[in-house]
Amino acid sequence: MLEIISAQLCGLSRKCPPPIPEPACVAIFAGDHGVHAQGVTPWPQEVTAQMVGNFLAGGAVVNAFAAQVGAEVCVVDVGVAAELPSPVQEGRTTGLLPRKVRPGTADMTQGPAMSREEALRAVEVGIETARDLVAAGNKAIITGDMGIANTTASAALIAAFTGADPAAVTGRGTGIDDLMHRHKVSIVAAALDRHRPDPTDPIGVLAAVGGLEHAALAGFLLAAAALRTPVILDGVIAGAAALAAAALHPDAPAAWVAGHRSAEPGHAVALDKLGLRPLVALDLRLGEGTGALLALPLVQAAARALAEVATFDSAGVTEKE
Amino acid sequence: MLEIISAQLCGLSRKCPPPIPEPACVAIFAGDHGVHAQGVTPWPQEVTAQMVGNFLAGGAVVNAFAAQVGAEVCVVDVGVAAELPSPVQEGRTTGLLPRKVRPGTADMTQGPAMSREEALRAVEVGIETARDLVAAGNKAIITGDMGIANTTASAALIAAFTGADPAAVTGRGTGIDDLMHRHKVSIVAAALDRHRPDPTDPIGVLAAVGGLEHAALAGFLLAAAALRTPVILDGVIAGAAALAAAALHPDAPAAWVAGHRSAEPGHAVALDKLGLRPLVALDLRLGEGTGALLALPLVQAAARALAEVATFDSAGVTEKE
């Protein structure tokens, strides 16, 4: 598995051995979801903004894991429902990047989550973010996400792009019970029935049943490929966004590394469809970029294995008989 | 999975949150195997000593991965067949630690691999090494191993301790073909038939069919527990040694973290018996400590998750409804 990553890093950098992909930064795309109104999660919507505050204060798991692996953290407000206090600082690539397209999506069971124009603008936010992070010197970028109810939108996206049954791709998110889970499956099914999204029109799928952070992540993943910069994907939210990005450009996955396989059932379905095998599988169900951050040292080790290891010939080791 | 590690680190340190387990050092126990004479591997025995030279020159994968995760490397010559040039330096805990018990084991198909006294001395080498590394300030220690033919001895140990069929636990080591694999299985079976080792006498099992590095690793794993220091286990060699250590003291696994699951079939059997679930599974079949090193940042992240993360209460996040 590491040799595949090594070869991928060579291809992206057009160098063998490839440079070690550091420094790195995780971009946490934050957005709210109108489908929250349907009671798909026990968490109030305001938790999205509160957790953004926690990321900025350095108190979340993503901050601890980023510190452990030497990565920076930035939070992109692409669609938080609340007003976030944020002094705009030109050229900043850490802290909060205020790039709100709209304050949360609309309820996808009542109409499209957003307009095509809004979906495109959110994709552009992701592209712009990747560009800024790479321009700031990052040699690897990492997906993160925050948004109460975003596993519901992810399930709808994964079902739309893979044709899987809603029940097979809708998970328990942040710990819901059987009753709420059954309800969540029915909500995903109802949204798909209403919109019948066409997987050959990825922007249309994102607009109908996606989240602003999904659209932004799709742009982020496309831009990483265009910038030949490795990007490590976190969990089911990134997996859902990756299906949209792969549908927009089939070569984009060449820049992607699946960092973590989450406990959400839709994530495995998305990774299978994308042909990606995750580097770690720790059953995290946290999002934020936590799983992908834990994979960063493995990706860096894969580069080092080519850069710093002697051949048997150069080390004077006898070949096998 | 990370929460289990977090709790384990609290228990070992008797502190919550636990200290982050750094610095760390991997100890590569190197030994040769008399069963090499039976043609169980295409690699000449001299490769063991050559790879020790490569470790000391910093040219092996273990060196690259240790550099990536910030760990030191030491090599313990507990039984390399060749004379290794080594200036003894008192108190040193990196580089080569010359603690040879004997220059390789005897051929286990012809008689015991070593005497009980030699097995015990090798166990003591492992204990002494763990003590030295912890005294030098290491807060986590990591198992490594080097020894041409050591997957053969590992298979015999795993079969002896678990009762598994030799064919179910004997793998392809460093890439052997079908013919040599069948021969290797028959050699493991012949050694077990000859000695009929008693799993309730772990030193006897190690002496009959083990390697000097297995005995040393068993001591290393026992000492880690006695010193309340987390130890990360690498692949099938450590797994085989761990079965011996667990048989010597059933509480010892409380200090162990399974770092990596290798591609060797015996490793999964050993981990199942020990009740350990590996943190990463990358199909490495390299040994040296490479897999365990990649798990080190995950173990450190588990400690940080308790040490540095705000509670929902302290971060002002609304609880679920």
XYZ file of C-alpha atoms in Angstrom:
642
model
C 0.000 0.000 0.000
C 2.843 2.402 0.790
C 4.536 1.618 -2.524
C 1.380 2.704 -4.341
C 1.505 6.008 -2.447
C 5.216 6.377 -3.201
C 4.576 5.929 -6.917
C 1.648 8.342 -6.758
C 3.827 11.008 -5.103
C 6.458 10.515 -7.830
C 3.848 11.012 -10.512
C 2.409 14.130 -8.889
C 5.797 15.739 -8.304
C 7.338 14.387 -11.522
C 10.366 13.502 -9.368
C 11.745 10.206 -8.099
C 12.317 10.140 -5.220
C 9.497 12.561 -4.549
C 9.865 15.403 -2.040
C 8.459 14.597 1.405
C 4.995 16.188 1.455
C 5.401 18.693 4.270
C 4.296 21.168 5.509
C 0.633 20.221 5.395
C -2.622 21.913 6.307
C -6.116 20.606 6.977
C -8.982 22.740 5.670
C -12.183 22.229 7.640
C -15.114 23.194 5.417
C -18.045 24.142 7.628
C -21.657 24.374 6.553
C -25.186 23.865 7.828
C -27.989 21.778 6.395
C -31.639 22.664 5.930
C -32.527 18.988 6.249
C -31.709 19.391 9.943
C -35.337 20.508 10.283
C -36.435 16.943 9.528
C -35.033 15.627 12.818
C -32.186 13.509 11.415
C -29.827 14.200 14.335
C -30.162 14.862 18.056
C -27.713 17.775 17.832
C -28.945 21.358 17.560
C -27.782 23.228 14.453
C -25.949 25.802 16.545
C -23.325 23.147 17.339
C -21.780 23.732 13.892
C -20.850 27.308 14.786
C -19.869 26.330 18.342
C -17.485 23.695 17.019
C -15.999 26.221 14.584
C -15.293 28.343 17.654
C -13.712 25.317 19.318
C -11.475 24.661 16.273
C -10.343 28.288 16.323
C -9.672 28.087 20.063
C -7.562 24.977 19.485
C -9.736 22.771 21.672
C -10.986 20.097 19.275
C -9.596 16.681 18.419
C -8.564 17.976 14.992
C -6.297 20.498 16.719
C -4.708 17.825 18.904
C -4.130 15.474 15.985
C -2.817 18.291 13.761
C -0.343 19.237 16.492
C 0.738 15.607 16.755
C 1.506 15.258 13.054
C 2.782 18.792 12.486
C -0.070 20.150 10.343
C -1.748 23.552 10.357
C -5.520 23.977 10.698
C -7.785 26.362 8.829
C -11.562 26.594 8.951
C -13.488 27.673 5.861
C -16.955 29.065 6.551
C -18.618 28.123 3.281
C -22.097 27.930 4.732
C -22.509 28.111 8.499
C -26.047 29.235 9.370
C -24.826 31.598 12.094
C -22.868 34.823 11.713
C -19.298 34.079 12.717
C -17.202 36.886 14.156
C -14.261 37.112 11.810
C -11.790 39.865 11.093
C -10.867 39.434 7.425
C -7.119 39.264 7.005
C -5.815 39.286 3.467
C -3.720 36.311 2.455
C -4.309 34.436 5.682
C -4.367 30.648 5.333
C -4.863 29.572 8.931
C -7.625 30.375 11.375
C -11.043 31.223 9.932
C -11.441 31.894 6.210
C -14.821 33.641 5.758
C -16.149 32.443 2.394
C -19.824 31.946 3.099
C -21.913 31.241 -0.024
C -25.172 31.137 1.921
C -26.096 30.569 5.591
C -26.827 26.854 5.338
C -28.615 24.911 2.629
C -32.376 24.680 2.209
C -34.222 21.511 3.262
C -33.683 19.007 0.425
C -36.952 17.266 1.210
C -38.824 20.479 0.314
C -36.805 21.655 -2.687
C -33.211 21.781 -3.910
C -30.614 22.274 -1.168
C -29.201 25.204 -3.141
C -29.206 26.675 -6.627
C -26.762 25.524 -9.306
C -25.084 28.938 -9.072
C -24.597 28.526 -5.332
C -23.217 25.009 -5.812
C -20.755 26.351 -8.375
C -19.740 29.203 -6.087
C -19.115 26.712 -3.290
C -16.995 24.587 -5.646
C -15.024 27.744 -6.426
C -14.509 28.377 -2.695
C -12.878 24.958 -2.482
C -10.688 25.631 -5.513
C -9.660 29.014 -4.108
C -8.859 27.468 -0.712
C -6.643 24.769 -2.228
C -4.860 27.401 -4.320
C -4.253 29.597 -1.280
C -2.946 26.706 0.824
C -0.570 25.556 -1.915
C 0.551 29.144 -2.584
C 1.327 29.410 1.141
C 3.822 26.552 0.756
C 1.814 23.501 1.750
C 2.991 20.331 -0.007
C 0.034 18.237 1.140
C -3.510 19.312 1.891
C -6.065 17.492 3.978
C -9.851 17.519 3.937
C -11.861 18.354 7.025
C -15.528 19.067 7.532
C -18.009 20.266 10.122
C -21.763 20.495 9.762
C -24.563 19.096 11.861
C -26.658 16.773 9.620
C -23.925 16.427 7.014
C -23.985 12.619 7.111
C -27.595 12.845 5.834
C -26.550 14.884 2.796
C -23.541 12.587 2.343
C -25.789 9.528 2.243
C -27.993 11.179 -0.391
C -24.961 12.090 -2.510
C -23.451 8.610 -2.247
C -26.749 6.962 -3.170
C -27.137 9.378 -6.102
C -23.638 8.779 -7.481
C -23.390 5.030 -6.860
C -26.992 3.913 -7.253
C -26.807 2.255 -3.840
C -29.940 1.854 -1.739
C -30.374 4.667 0.837
C -30.548 2.075 3.621
C -27.136 0.726 2.610
C -25.367 4.090 2.777
C -27.141 5.926 5.595
C -25.343 5.541 8.912
C -25.735 6.633 12.468
C -23.673 9.807 12.185
C -22.824 11.020 15.648
C -24.601 8.201 17.449
C -28.347 8.094 16.721
C -30.708 5.356 17.889
C -32.588 2.783 15.768
C -35.743 4.877 15.524
C -33.974 8.027 14.361
C -31.838 5.943 11.990
C -34.923 4.521 10.275
C -36.312 8.037 9.987
C -33.013 9.294 8.538
C -33.078 6.553 5.866
C -36.630 7.559 4.916
C -35.607 11.222 4.644
C -32.684 10.354 2.347
C -35.025 8.192 0.240
C -37.635 10.961 0.096
C -35.084 13.548 -1.063
C -33.825 11.216 -3.784
C -37.383 10.437 -4.886
C -38.193 14.102 -5.105
C -35.127 15.181 -7.100
C -34.114 11.993 -8.965
C -30.644 13.553 -9.364
C -28.727 12.637 -12.523
C -25.212 11.388 -11.652
C -23.899 12.587 -15.012
C -24.692 16.152 -13.865
C -22.560 16.416 -10.698
C -23.304 20.098 -10.065
C -27.005 19.293 -10.323
C -26.632 16.472 -7.783
C -24.740 18.745 -5.380
C -27.379 21.468 -5.757
C -30.268 19.060 -5.201
C -29.115 16.997 -2.210
C -25.611 18.161 -1.278
C -24.127 20.491 1.277
C -22.128 23.645 0.764
C -19.140 21.894 2.338
C -19.560 18.959 -0.066
C -19.460 21.316 -3.054
C -16.442 23.137 -1.617
C -14.672 19.856 -0.919
C -15.309 18.748 -4.501
C -13.589 21.928 -5.695
C -10.760 21.410 -3.208
C -10.197 17.876 -4.517
C -10.255 18.999 -8.155
C -7.850 21.858 -7.461
C -5.429 19.571 -5.619
C -5.206 17.457 -8.756
C -4.772 20.504 -10.993
C -2.019 21.755 -8.667
C -0.407 18.271 -8.593
C -0.587 18.396 -4.798
C -1.437 15.257 -2.809
C -4.659 15.586 -0.854
C -5.620 13.233 1.958
C -9.333 12.486 2.245
C -10.956 12.148 5.645
C -14.275 10.345 6.126
C -17.706 9.955 4.620
C -18.220 13.666 3.892
C -15.037 13.791 1.808
C -15.970 10.473 0.208
C -19.331 11.859 -0.908
C -17.668 15.019 -2.240
C -15.038 12.917 -4.001
C -17.747 11.110 -5.974
C -18.880 14.499 -7.292
C -15.312 15.568 -8.079
C -14.522 12.285 -9.843
C -17.682 12.704 -11.917
C -16.523 16.212 -12.843
C -13.059 15.011 -13.869
C -12.116 11.326 -14.029
C -8.367 12.032 -13.659
C -8.721 13.931 -10.396
C -8.409 10.850 -8.142
C -4.749 10.528 -9.202
C -3.971 13.178 -6.567
C -6.063 11.614 -3.821
C -5.101 9.424 -0.886
C -7.851 7.861 1.206
C -6.671 8.574 4.729
C -9.239 6.865 6.883
C -12.268 4.627 6.574
C -14.947 5.810 8.948
C -17.610 3.691 10.607
C -20.316 5.185 8.322
C -21.486 2.482 5.883
C -21.693 4.912 2.974
C -17.999 5.631 3.203
C -16.948 2.116 2.226
C -19.409 2.251 -0.692
C -17.926 5.567 -1.861
C -14.331 4.339 -1.528
C -15.141 1.161 -3.457
C -16.669 3.184 -6.274
C -13.600 5.446 -6.311
C -11.189 2.493 -6.156
C -9.472 3.942 -3.084
C -8.188 1.894 -0.164
C -7.884 3.782 3.126
C -4.543 3.854 4.953
C -6.074 3.583 8.423
C -9.381 2.206 9.672
C -9.907 3.151 13.291
C -13.716 3.414 13.312
C -13.564 7.126 14.059
C -16.888 8.833 13.409
C -15.813 12.346 14.162
C -15.069 14.126 10.896
C -13.124 17.386 11.257
C -10.228 15.829 9.311
C -9.145 13.701 12.264
C -8.774 10.419 10.389
C -6.929 11.952 7.460
C -4.474 13.698 9.782
C -3.515 10.333 11.280
C -2.667 9.123 7.780
C -0.342 12.057 7.045
C 2.770 10.485 8.657
C 2.149 7.337 6.608
C 2.058 9.331 3.369
C 5.214 11.169 4.393
C 6.849 7.846 5.319
C 6.015 6.502 1.853
C 7.964 9.388 0.318
C 10.867 8.865 2.715
C 10.998 5.175 1.829
C 12.054 6.180 -1.677
C 14.093 9.213 -0.708
C 16.252 7.857 2.097
C 16.515 4.076 1.797
C 19.576 2.394 0.326
C 19.194 -0.255 -2.370
C 20.524 -3.718 -1.543
C 23.245 -2.998 -4.066
C 24.285 0.318 -2.516
C 24.111 -1.152 1.007
C 26.219 -4.195 0.040
C 23.478 -6.712 0.833
C 23.733 -10.078 -0.947
C 20.862 -10.805 -3.351
C 18.697 -13.876 -2.862
C 19.770 -17.152 -4.431
C -9.804 2.040 18.971
C -7.979 5.216 19.984
C -10.085 5.501 23.144
C -8.920 2.046 24.183
C -5.320 3.196 23.736
C -6.038 6.409 25.655
C -7.414 4.430 28.600
C -4.497 2.035 28.433
C -2.013 4.930 28.594
C -3.875 6.349 31.608
C -3.630 3.010 33.360
C 0.058 2.587 32.622
C 0.963 6.124 33.713
C -1.596 6.226 36.541
C -2.450 9.726 35.217
C -5.431 11.106 33.335
C -4.754 12.683 30.945
C -1.673 10.565 30.369
C 1.625 12.093 29.289
C 2.237 11.953 25.525
C 4.500 8.936 25.014
C 7.585 10.587 23.550
C 10.489 10.272 23.009
C 10.415 6.753 21.662
C 12.990 4.236 20.502
C 12.763 1.105 18.388
C 14.987 -1.798 19.436
C 15.835 -4.118 16.550
C 16.727 -7.529 17.994
C 18.928 -9.350 15.501
C 19.641 -13.061 15.468
C 20.351 -15.918 13.097
C 18.612 -19.265 12.767
C 20.130 -22.713 12.408
C 17.015 -23.845 10.536
C 18.312 -21.703 7.670
C 20.293 -24.833 6.691
C 17.001 -26.512 5.735
C 16.461 -24.165 2.791
C 13.439 -22.275 4.096
C 14.413 -18.975 2.478
C 16.211 -17.867 -0.673
C 18.274 -15.342 1.300
C 21.805 -16.197 2.470
C 22.324 -16.031 6.223
C 24.941 -13.274 5.853
C 22.120 -10.859 4.982
C 21.280 -10.609 8.700
C 24.657 -9.032 9.484
C 24.584 -6.951 6.288
C 21.203 -5.519 7.217
C 22.489 -4.727 10.724
C 25.218 -2.741 8.979
C 22.568 -1.005 6.890
C 20.535 -0.107 10.019
C 23.647 1.365 11.623
C 24.452 3.313 8.451
C 20.900 4.706 8.477
C 20.021 3.245 5.090
C 17.097 0.942 5.878
C 13.361 1.558 5.808
C 13.301 1.427 9.613
C 15.653 4.419 9.678
C 13.467 6.408 7.263
C 10.277 5.631 9.175
C 11.923 6.353 12.548
C 13.073 9.729 11.220
C 9.539 10.434 10.007
C 7.932 9.767 13.389
C 10.753 11.125 15.537
C 11.980 7.863 17.054
C 15.526 6.677 17.769
C 16.865 3.355 16.496
C 19.031 0.838 18.311
C 20.137 -2.599 17.153
C 20.653 -5.367 19.698
C 22.921 -8.183 18.550
C 21.450 -10.993 20.600
C 22.501 -13.732 18.215
C 23.866 -12.733 14.822
C 25.975 -15.583 13.394
C 28.714 -13.209 12.193
C 31.144 -11.192 14.282
C 29.940 -7.608 14.197
C 32.520 -4.838 14.554
C 31.368 -2.928 17.604
C 33.159 -0.628 19.967
C 31.439 -1.092 23.330
C 30.325 2.231 24.757
C 29.003 2.209 28.293
C 25.449 3.423 28.735
C 24.789 3.810 25.028
C 21.176 3.219 23.970
C 21.378 3.929 20.259
C 23.486 2.333 17.553
C 24.617 -1.255 18.118
C 24.200 -2.881 21.523
C 26.450 -5.986 21.523
C 24.635 -8.555 23.673
C 25.208 -11.765 21.780
C 24.092 -14.891 23.654
C 25.305 -17.213 20.917
C 26.091 -16.826 17.212
C 22.741 -18.006 15.869
C 20.543 -20.861 17.040
C 21.036 -24.509 16.199
C 18.837 -26.215 13.581
C 15.550 -26.995 15.351
C 14.910 -29.944 13.055
C 18.050 -31.645 14.440
C 17.760 -30.720 18.124
C 16.709 -27.807 20.314
C 17.403 -24.376 18.844
C 19.191 -23.440 22.055
C 19.523 -24.536 25.666
C 17.111 -23.358 28.366
C 19.957 -21.337 29.860
C 20.586 -19.585 26.571
C 16.876 -18.862 26.133
C 16.786 -17.344 29.614
C 19.890 -15.273 28.925
C 18.280 -13.965 25.739
C 15.115 -13.086 27.704
C 17.361 -11.191 30.107
C 18.954 -9.301 27.200
C 15.485 -8.089 26.271
C 14.706 -7.070 29.855
C 18.011 -5.244 30.138
C 17.427 -3.446 26.816
C 13.976 -2.233 27.844
C 15.379 -1.050 31.170
C 18.181 0.848 29.473
C 15.851 2.504 26.967
C 13.432 3.594 29.682
C 16.288 4.782 31.903
C 17.489 6.883 28.943
C 14.158 8.720 29.008
C 12.072 6.891 26.417
C 8.356 6.990 27.191
C 7.425 4.451 24.523
C 9.447 1.553 23.169
C 8.964 -0.270 19.918
C 9.842 -3.790 18.834
C 11.991 -4.458 15.807
C 13.621 -7.606 14.517
C 16.073 -8.845 11.925
C 17.030 -12.428 11.220
C 17.005 -14.420 7.995
C 14.661 -17.436 8.521
C 12.926 -15.858 11.516
C 9.448 -16.304 10.045
C 10.090 -20.069 10.168
C 10.836 -19.974 13.896
C 7.875 -17.604 14.376
C 5.524 -20.058 12.691
C 6.762 -22.857 14.939
C 6.278 -20.696 18.051
C 2.795 -19.605 17.016
C 1.748 -23.179 16.248
C 3.189 -24.328 19.593
C 1.415 -21.637 21.645
C -1.925 -21.593 19.822
C -2.258 -25.221 18.691
C -2.795 -24.004 15.121
C -1.820 -26.188 12.203
C 1.649 -25.356 10.811
C 0.140 -24.806 7.365
C -2.203 -22.150 8.784
C 0.560 -20.082 10.382
C 3.510 -20.510 8.016
C 3.757 -17.716 5.484
C 5.932 -16.675 2.612
C 8.302 -14.527 4.632
C 10.273 -12.352 2.259
C 8.627 -13.672 -0.876
C 9.153 -17.421 -1.393
C 7.517 -19.500 -4.121
C 4.924 -22.276 -3.710
C 7.504 -25.060 -3.695
C 9.652 -23.483 -0.998
C 6.532 -22.572 0.977
C 5.384 -26.217 1.061
C 8.878 -27.219 2.169
C 8.847 -24.528 4.880
C 5.535 -25.837 6.232
C 6.978 -29.370 6.369
C 10.057 -28.108 8.227
C 7.901 -26.330 10.825
C 5.795 -29.471 11.215
C 8.910 -31.656 11.550
C 10.366 -29.413 14.268
C 7.098 -29.479 16.216
C 6.867 -33.281 15.837
C 10.381 -33.687 17.105
C 10.075 -31.451 20.184
C 6.340 -31.533 20.985
C 6.860 -28.283 22.934
C 4.653 -27.752 25.982
C 2.944 -24.303 25.809
C 2.755 -24.156 29.609
C 6.585 -24.091 29.622
C 7.285 -20.954 27.544
C 11.053 -21.015 28.095
C 11.056 -24.617 26.943
C 9.137 -23.681 23.792
C 11.532 -20.807 23.037
C 14.541 -23.094 23.567
C 13.114 -25.841 21.343
C 11.866 -23.921 18.318
C 12.422 -20.206 18.959
C 15.011 -17.673 17.980
C 17.333 -15.643 20.166
C 15.515 -12.494 19.041
C 12.167 -14.062 19.987
C 13.410 -14.785 23.494
C 14.857 -11.285 23.785
C 11.625 -9.740 22.513
C 9.669 -11.753 25.103
C 11.866 -10.237 27.807
C 11.493 -6.771 26.270
C 7.703 -7.103 26.329
C 7.668 -8.339 29.929
C 9.966 -5.552 31.066
C 7.850 -2.898 29.339
C 4.905 -4.049 31.417
C 6.961 -4.114 34.626
C 8.192 -0.595 33.851
C 4.623 0.544 33.001
C 5.922 1.748 29.639
C 3.801 1.332 26.499
C 5.426 -0.911 23.930
C 4.311 -1.045 20.302
C 4.555 -4.469 18.674
C 5.625 -4.802 15.063
C 4.827 -7.890 12.996
C 4.797 -11.661 13.151
C 8.149 -11.984 14.976
C 6.908 -9.770 17.821
C 3.563 -11.569 17.757
C 5.278 -14.943 18.236
C 7.422 -13.526 21.047
C 4.344 -11.959 22.629
C 2.705 -15.367 22.910
C 5.702 -16.527 24.945
C 5.641 -13.383 27.101
C 1.885 -13.649 27.728
C 2.380 -17.275 28.748
C 5.082 -16.152 31.186
C 2.875 -13.434 32.709
C -0.800 -13.014 31.797
C -0.876 -9.325 32.860
C 1.939 -8.281 30.540
C -0.313 -7.514 27.523
C -1.750 -4.543 29.447
C 1.313 -2.586 28.307
C 1.180 -3.709 24.684
C -0.192 -2.007 21.612
C -0.398 -3.976 18.366
C 1.063 -1.535 15.876
C 0.700 -3.328 12.582
C -0.756 -6.487 11.130
C 1.647 -7.997 8.657
C 0.767 -10.104 5.638
C 2.084 -13.269 7.372
C -0.884 -15.531 8.206
C 0.547 -16.505 11.596
C 0.445 -12.912 12.763
C -3.348 -12.678 12.662
C -3.542 -15.993 14.554
C -1.165 -14.672 17.219
C -3.016 -11.353 17.568
C -6.360 -13.159 17.878
C -4.990 -15.351 20.633
C -3.608 -12.270 22.403
C -6.835 -10.311 21.919
C -4.962 -7.452 20.247
C -6.262 -5.426 17.300
C -3.590 -3.741 15.186
C -3.715 0.014 14.604
C -2.581 -0.190 10.987
C -2.731 -2.954 8.389
C -0.645 -2.052 5.373
C 0.461 -5.541 4.313
C 4.095 -4.734 5.033
C 6.232 -7.879 5.235
C 9.463 -6.225 6.146
C 9.968 -6.506 9.888
C 12.648 -4.220 11.337
C 9.970 -2.417 13.372
C 8.654 -0.564 10.315
C 4.959 -1.250 10.896
C 5.082 -0.423 14.591
C 6.842 2.882 13.901
C 3.970 3.954 11.662
C 1.584 3.342 14.573
C 3.566 5.554 16.972
C 1.890 8.850 15.923
C -1.502 7.197 16.423
C -0.612 6.158 19.961
C 0.691 9.652 20.675
C -2.479 11.148 19.159
C -4.576 8.975 21.487
C -2.802 10.542 24.467
C -3.213 14.039 23.039
C -6.937 13.461 22.525
C -7.280 13.276 26.307
C -4.630 15.834 27.156
C -5.517 18.702 24.844
C -9.164 18.438 23.834
C -11.851 20.584 25.445
C -15.014 18.945 26.778
C -18.288 20.096 25.228
C -18.974 21.785 28.533
C -15.678 23.679 28.642
C -15.962 24.629 24.943
C -19.528 25.901 25.341
C -21.011 23.369 22.911
C -24.715 22.593 23.360
C -25.460 18.978 24.354
C -27.658 16.809 22.182
C -31.398 16.838 22.686
